[in-house]
């Protein structure tokens, strides 16, 4: 009983559109006021403790790196490179949209940022070429879901930090599922484009010479994820420090190589970075106290024990997890699920003997898919608002993509090697 | 009334703008320190233990001054769904009156308890730099104070000034 009243308070406040962080805060206060004898000051102390982890600093760092990359013109170069690679295929611009999301995953690490960027950058051209609004928005939104699992995805860092799983391994585990989703999505777009007569962007395939020339321009962007993985693998820096290096890298590129960065842009980039990271940081801070009282009340342990007693096979457990998360993802924001719910599920996954790196990719993919669907899909709303398309039209167009994503989820869930092959190869078993 | 309020807020907004400077300087500072940490350990072979400590202290300040920046722009994240289904009057009441009041109340509680924590922890120090924990924790009530100002300001003069704010930045 002690746990359920504060949790109910949280859900009621969330439904009343109260800020997420403070719904969690009020819930925690309710517990401390009515169900415990601890001094109230501890609630604020827990907030400070929630922020005292060096791993968490990786979040503002990578967000900042992504923003500076944008300001320094790297994303524009990646766009022309994507168009060289895929412009000759049916539905050329839609293909470019997907490839750009996958490439940008290595930079921005947030699907919301990616959806917003592609909606502004590519969709206007798609509309001019005769693609329908609904289809353009659907491709943009669906392909942006690839970003959070390509390193250095913010969700990967968050999951690793909360559940004490190696962030380096999680980074690598996301690569193959991400590439697989990219390929599947391109096949789907190609089918739809042929049926509707969406034309290629270029008349013929780009020659190797053109691609090599474009690669030279985009190479700088590709070196960053490589520096990060290699640096972490060989112990030059921790994932957090890798974030700081990524910021330094993007500022240097912007200021000295592309010469697009000036003091004014730098200041604006700093403010943008604070705004983009503060929401998730404050939610993490208040959630620390929240998850503490859940643990005191033994909720995670009870759920894990309940599952262990009633669910006997890994397969059944994974199906159950996917089902729960897809449904919850339709109602709750992805980061909130990750912070509040993933420790509960991980406790059970440990009991079931599931590899936590693999499990992390499953959870993150689920949270991502939830952002695409009503009623609370954040990516859906962002894309529809920028593209100015009706949600109903969007849903009709996004349905095949959604089904394709669910198929990818099933593949990732039941073939652990898709996620685990690379991390095991690089870091050893 | 409007002009009086306008003048009043023109003055207080100048003070309220400090949060922008503080949070961007902190963001910049933490990156510099962490880069230095890598250089010192890997290239100079002389790890700086204070790097982690100082950046974590700054991180607490950054998060709460970041919250203030969010409140200033009205971008504190919430889940917008249910209130689009209820009658407009009810939605207005919840959005513009109940929600800011409860938000402000939360902030007052955090400010009060935060200052208590600051006083309480004045005698304990971080292990390497010997910074009193009170300085680390001070960021929480101070940042919340700025946040409270922005929440109240928006509650009083409404969202019609949001755009002006955006062009300022």
XYZ file of C-alpha atoms in Angstrom, chain A:
429
model
C 0.000 0.000 0.000
C 2.838 2.348 0.948
C 4.131 2.356 -2.594
C 0.925 2.538 -4.525
C -0.394 5.883 -3.260
C 2.758 7.847 -4.222
C 2.832 6.083 -7.603
C -0.834 6.917 -8.175
C -0.065 10.550 -7.303
C 2.646 10.575 -9.950
C 0.365 9.214 -12.675
C -2.438 11.638 -11.855
C -0.069 14.611 -12.055
C 1.411 13.345 -15.326
C -2.077 13.107 -16.802
C -2.807 16.665 -15.641
C 0.148 17.774 -17.789
C 2.255 18.682 -14.778
C 6.023 18.733 -15.531
C 7.412 15.162 -15.539
C 10.260 15.879 -13.125
C 7.988 17.507 -10.581
C 5.322 14.802 -10.809
C 8.064 12.429 -9.685
C 9.167 14.912 -7.020
C 5.670 15.301 -5.550
C 5.307 11.520 -5.541
C 8.579 11.157 -3.607
C 7.536 13.895 -1.174
C 4.240 12.089 -0.590
C 6.152 8.985 0.401
C 8.503 10.868 2.731
C 5.683 12.843 4.334
C 3.186 10.085 4.956
C 4.915 6.726 4.800
C 8.356 7.190 6.315
C 10.001 8.718 9.383
C 13.026 10.069 7.564
C 13.799 13.819 7.608
C 12.423 15.665 4.561
C 15.809 17.221 3.912
C 16.876 13.826 2.631
C 14.671 14.294 -0.435
C 16.854 17.180 -1.590
C 19.999 15.359 -0.577
C 18.898 12.454 -2.786
C 18.472 14.908 -5.661
C 22.100 15.987 -5.272
C 23.202 12.364 -4.982
C 21.295 11.534 -8.147
C 23.558 13.965 -9.958
C 26.830 12.869 -8.418
C 27.814 10.336 -11.022
C 30.545 11.078 -13.512
C 28.950 8.745 -16.090
C 25.925 11.037 -16.343
C 28.026 13.934 -17.582
C 28.262 12.057 -20.870
C 24.677 13.111 -21.597
C 25.198 16.900 -21.771
C 28.530 16.311 -23.518
C 27.144 14.254 -26.384
C 24.107 16.520 -26.742
C 26.486 19.459 -26.964
C 28.702 17.698 -29.506
C 25.648 17.082 -31.702
C 24.587 20.720 -31.531
C 28.053 22.009 -32.411
C 28.279 19.522 -35.287
C 25.106 21.065 -36.652
C 26.460 24.587 -36.302
C 29.734 23.659 -37.940
C 28.007 22.401 -41.097
C 28.858 18.723 -40.714
C 25.221 17.667 -41.083
C 24.944 19.501 -44.422
C 27.997 17.636 -45.714
C 26.559 14.333 -44.531
C 23.380 15.176 -46.441
C 25.179 15.569 -49.756
C 27.130 12.390 -49.096
C 23.929 10.422 -48.355
C 22.480 11.720 -51.600
C 25.532 10.461 -53.529
C 25.085 7.010 -51.996
C 21.351 6.517 -52.444
C 20.060 9.235 -54.770
C 19.790 6.854 -57.740
C 17.397 4.457 -55.973
C 13.623 4.627 -56.281
C 12.309 7.207 -53.832
C 15.734 8.872 -53.783
C 15.082 11.603 -51.229
C 13.307 9.242 -48.849
C 16.356 6.960 -49.013
C 18.610 9.935 -48.327
C 16.467 10.728 -45.294
C 16.993 7.233 -43.864
C 20.726 7.085 -44.514
C 21.224 10.542 -43.044
C 19.444 9.472 -39.838
C 21.714 6.471 -39.530
C 24.842 8.527 -40.122
C 23.673 11.296 -37.788
C 23.110 8.688 -35.098
C 26.843 8.753 -34.656
C 26.653 12.442 -33.876
C 23.446 13.557 -32.240
C 22.310 10.456 -30.399
C 18.753 11.673 -29.854
C 15.815 10.684 -32.042
C 13.846 13.839 -31.287
C 16.710 16.066 -32.411
C 17.172 13.943 -35.512
C 13.490 13.991 -36.454
C 13.384 17.769 -36.044
C 16.523 18.219 -38.115
C 15.427 15.980 -41.006
C 11.953 17.498 -41.014
C 13.494 20.921 -41.556
C 16.382 19.862 -43.786
C 14.983 17.267 -46.210
C 11.186 17.348 -46.061
C 10.846 20.701 -47.916
C 12.751 19.167 -50.863
C 10.660 15.990 -50.687
C 7.441 18.029 -50.924
C 8.790 19.947 -53.914
C 9.545 16.662 -55.681
C 5.952 15.532 -55.227
C 6.176 13.246 -52.196
C 3.030 13.428 -50.064
C 3.246 15.241 -46.736
C 2.139 12.183 -44.791
C 4.734 9.928 -46.400
C 7.560 12.469 -45.944
C 6.689 12.888 -42.269
C 6.396 9.119 -41.770
C 9.834 8.406 -43.292
C 11.407 11.183 -41.231
C 9.876 10.016 -37.970
C 10.480 6.304 -38.528
C 14.087 6.707 -39.625
C 14.857 8.935 -36.638
C 14.260 5.898 -34.405
C 17.527 4.466 -35.689
C 19.525 7.256 -33.994
C 19.140 6.336 -30.307
C 20.740 2.907 -30.748
C 23.660 4.041 -32.893
C 26.567 5.084 -30.631
C 26.752 7.491 -28.795
C 22.984 7.335 -28.198
C 21.792 9.147 -25.079
C 19.465 6.244 -24.277
C 22.430 3.834 -24.296
C 24.300 5.997 -21.780
C 21.214 6.334 -19.603
C 20.489 2.605 -19.584
C 24.122 1.776 -18.837
C 24.293 4.257 -15.989
C 21.024 3.279 -14.327
C 21.544 -0.448 -14.515
C 25.290 -0.567 -14.121
C 25.972 -2.072 -17.555
C 29.130 -1.292 -19.565
C 28.427 1.783 -21.696
C 31.240 0.860 -24.117
C 29.596 -2.505 -24.801
C 26.167 -0.951 -25.185
C 27.582 1.522 -27.720
C 28.859 -1.313 -29.906
C 25.787 -3.472 -29.396
C 23.627 -0.824 -31.063
C 25.566 -0.734 -34.336
C 24.278 -3.891 -36.059
C 20.616 -3.498 -35.077
C 20.838 0.104 -36.306
C 22.294 -0.862 -39.668
C 19.765 -3.676 -39.995
C 16.875 -1.275 -39.397
C 18.355 1.113 -41.955
C 18.530 -1.587 -44.637
C 15.028 -2.928 -43.924
C 13.608 0.561 -44.048
C 15.310 1.308 -47.353
C 13.809 -1.850 -48.869
C 10.375 -0.824 -47.648
C 10.717 2.700 -49.053
C 11.919 1.307 -52.344
C 8.762 -0.834 -52.632
C 6.429 2.013 -51.755
C 8.261 4.427 -54.070
C 8.023 2.078 -57.066
C 4.311 1.609 -56.494
C 3.658 5.351 -56.273
C 6.178 6.470 -58.862
C 8.410 8.521 -56.555
C 11.401 9.104 -58.786
C 15.082 8.739 -58.054
C 16.916 11.906 -57.087
C 19.822 11.379 -59.495
C 19.634 10.003 -63.027
C 22.276 7.361 -62.534
C 24.371 5.828 -59.813
C 27.199 8.058 -58.582
C 30.599 6.934 -59.880
C 33.211 5.630 -57.478
C 35.160 8.809 -58.128
C 32.237 10.993 -57.066
C 31.683 8.895 -53.949
C 35.359 9.046 -53.036
C 35.257 12.800 -53.487
C 32.141 13.100 -51.306
C 33.653 10.795 -48.720
C 36.561 13.187 -48.326
C 34.063 15.851 -47.321
C 32.153 13.590 -44.937
C 35.185 11.745 -43.562
C 35.559 14.114 -40.642
C 32.082 13.210 -39.431
C 32.840 9.485 -39.645
C 36.068 9.742 -37.680
C 34.238 10.877 -34.550
C 32.382 7.638 -33.711
C 35.574 5.725 -34.510
C 37.644 7.913 -32.178
C 35.048 7.346 -29.454
C 34.915 3.546 -29.753
C 38.677 3.115 -30.150
C 39.381 5.547 -27.304
C 37.062 3.725 -24.924
C 38.275 0.286 -25.990
C 41.935 1.109 -25.380
C 41.307 2.954 -22.167
C 42.421 6.365 -23.424
C 39.225 7.818 -22.030
C 35.980 6.856 -20.319
C 32.647 7.251 -22.165
C 32.149 10.559 -20.320
C 35.527 11.902 -21.349
C 34.815 10.703 -24.867
C 31.871 13.100 -24.804
C 34.109 16.008 -23.827
C 36.567 15.052 -26.581
C 33.681 14.946 -29.073
C 32.741 18.508 -28.098
C 36.330 19.682 -28.497
C 36.539 17.899 -31.844
C 33.388 19.519 -33.214
C 34.420 22.982 -32.056
C 37.856 22.642 -33.643
C 36.346 21.376 -36.908
C 33.821 24.211 -36.931
C 36.326 26.910 -36.090
C 39.417 25.873 -38.041
C 38.524 23.352 -40.749
C 35.102 24.449 -42.023
C 35.478 27.978 -40.581
C 31.767 28.271 -39.806
C 32.006 28.681 -36.029
C 32.334 32.119 -34.476
C 31.950 33.438 -30.952
C 28.269 34.282 -31.391
C 27.447 30.790 -32.705
C 29.494 29.293 -29.906
C 27.475 31.143 -27.255
C 24.211 30.159 -28.910
C 25.390 26.552 -29.041
C 26.126 26.599 -25.306
C 22.643 27.891 -24.431
C 21.037 25.384 -26.810
C 23.016 22.564 -25.179
C 21.908 23.591 -21.681
C 18.277 23.698 -22.813
C 18.495 20.362 -24.604
C 20.058 18.510 -21.678
C 18.463 20.150 -18.620
C 15.118 18.347 -18.875
C 16.595 14.880 -18.784
C 19.118 15.848 -16.074
C 16.458 17.178 -13.716
C 14.298 14.090 -14.301
C 17.284 11.882 -13.474
C 18.013 13.893 -10.323
C 14.515 13.609 -8.863
C 14.126 9.998 -9.985
C 17.003 8.976 -7.747
C 14.966 9.573 -4.591
C 11.953 7.983 -6.234
C 13.780 4.774 -7.135
C 15.318 4.697 -3.628
C 11.918 4.500 -1.978
C 10.771 1.866 -4.459
C 13.789 -0.175 -3.411
C 13.098 0.368 0.303
C 9.624 -0.893 -0.286
C 11.103 -3.879 -2.177
C 9.052 -3.262 -5.301
C 11.754 -4.263 -7.847
C 12.600 -7.350 -5.809
C 8.944 -8.326 -5.542
C 8.363 -7.916 -9.257
C 11.487 -9.923 -10.063
C 10.432 -12.652 -7.642
C 6.912 -12.672 -9.045
C 8.192 -13.052 -12.584
C 10.696 -15.722 -11.598
C 7.948 -17.684 -9.896
C 5.435 -17.406 -12.719
C 7.352 -17.061 -15.962
C 9.526 -20.058 -16.616
C 11.092 -19.509 -19.991
C 13.289 -16.720 -21.290
C 11.273 -16.569 -24.484
C 8.025 -16.020 -22.646
C 9.646 -13.398 -20.438
C 11.020 -11.485 -23.445
C 7.659 -11.591 -25.220
C 6.047 -10.285 -22.052
C 8.604 -7.467 -21.694
C 8.153 -6.391 -25.307
C 4.410 -6.446 -24.972
C 4.409 -4.399 -21.750
C 6.900 -1.873 -23.083
C 5.174 -1.345 -26.429
C 1.890 -0.688 -24.652
C 3.464 1.547 -21.982
C 5.539 3.318 -24.615
C 2.314 4.530 -26.183
C 1.525 6.412 -22.974
C 4.776 7.291 -21.214
C 7.766 9.227 -22.507
C 10.823 7.091 -23.394
C 13.357 8.539 -20.950
C 10.870 8.276 -18.091
C 10.360 4.561 -18.862
C 14.098 4.059 -19.006
C 14.694 5.756 -15.650
C 11.747 4.505 -13.644
C 10.952 1.146 -15.180
C 14.165 -0.325 -16.562
C 15.652 -1.121 -13.096
C 12.513 -3.154 -12.319
C 12.772 -5.103 -15.573
C 16.533 -5.542 -15.309
C 16.134 -7.084 -11.846
C 13.883 -9.693 -13.454
C 16.119 -10.133 -16.515
C 19.059 -10.925 -14.246
C 17.054 -13.665 -12.570
C 16.156 -15.056 -15.995
C 19.840 -15.111 -17.004
C 19.506 -12.712 -19.932
C 22.566 -10.760 -21.090
C 22.002 -7.199 -19.890
C 23.659 -5.588 -22.907
C 21.257 -7.462 -25.179
C 18.373 -6.627 -22.856
C 19.332 -2.941 -22.942
C 19.047 -2.805 -26.723
C 15.604 -4.461 -26.513
C 14.358 -1.968 -23.912
C 15.714 1.043 -25.806
C 14.237 -0.119 -29.104
C 10.865 -0.540 -27.397
C 11.005 2.943 -25.902
C 11.912 4.327 -29.332
C 8.987 2.639 -31.073
C 6.621 4.128 -28.474
C 7.612 7.650 -29.564
C 6.093 6.978 -32.981
C 2.552 6.147 -31.928
C -0.383 8.000 -30.400
C -1.418 9.146 -27.894
C 1.927 10.440 -26.570
C 4.497 9.856 -29.295
C 6.984 12.700 -28.921
C 8.628 12.087 -32.297
C 5.211 11.864 -33.949
C 4.147 15.238 -32.537
C 7.435 16.945 -33.351
C 7.441 15.744 -36.946
C 3.756 16.460 -37.545
C 4.127 19.966 -36.128
C 7.148 20.860 -38.264
C 5.837 19.261 -41.464
C 2.294 20.585 -40.756
C 0.492 17.324 -41.428
C -2.616 15.874 -39.759
C -1.895 13.173 -37.195
C -4.461 10.867 -38.821
C -2.757 11.097 -42.212
C 0.603 10.538 -40.534
C -0.647 7.405 -38.795
C -1.947 5.928 -42.055
C 1.448 6.440 -43.711
C 3.558 5.379 -40.745
C 1.795 2.034 -40.261
C 4.006 -0.014 -42.654
C 7.088 1.506 -41.010
C 5.744 0.672 -37.580
C 5.178 -2.944 -38.609
C 8.694 -3.083 -40.028
C 10.086 -1.719 -36.746
C 8.183 -4.333 -34.770
C 9.666 -7.020 -37.031
C 13.150 -5.585 -36.334
C 12.351 -5.638 -32.632
C 11.380 -9.308 -32.818
C 14.594 -10.116 -34.697
C 16.729 -8.220 -32.179
C 14.910 -9.855 -29.275
C 15.270 -13.444 -30.402
C 18.633 -13.330 -32.173
C 20.957 -12.026 -29.431
C 23.916 -12.245 -31.802
C 22.671 -9.198 -33.731
C 23.432 -7.081 -30.687
C 26.158 -9.109 -28.998
C 28.424 -10.031 -31.913
C 30.323 -6.721 -32.098
C 30.783 -6.049 -28.362
C 31.978 -9.621 -27.796
C 34.343 -9.301 -30.735
C 35.905 -6.052 -29.525
C 35.741 -6.366 -25.731
C 35.927 -10.177 -25.519
C 33.261 -12.413 -23.969
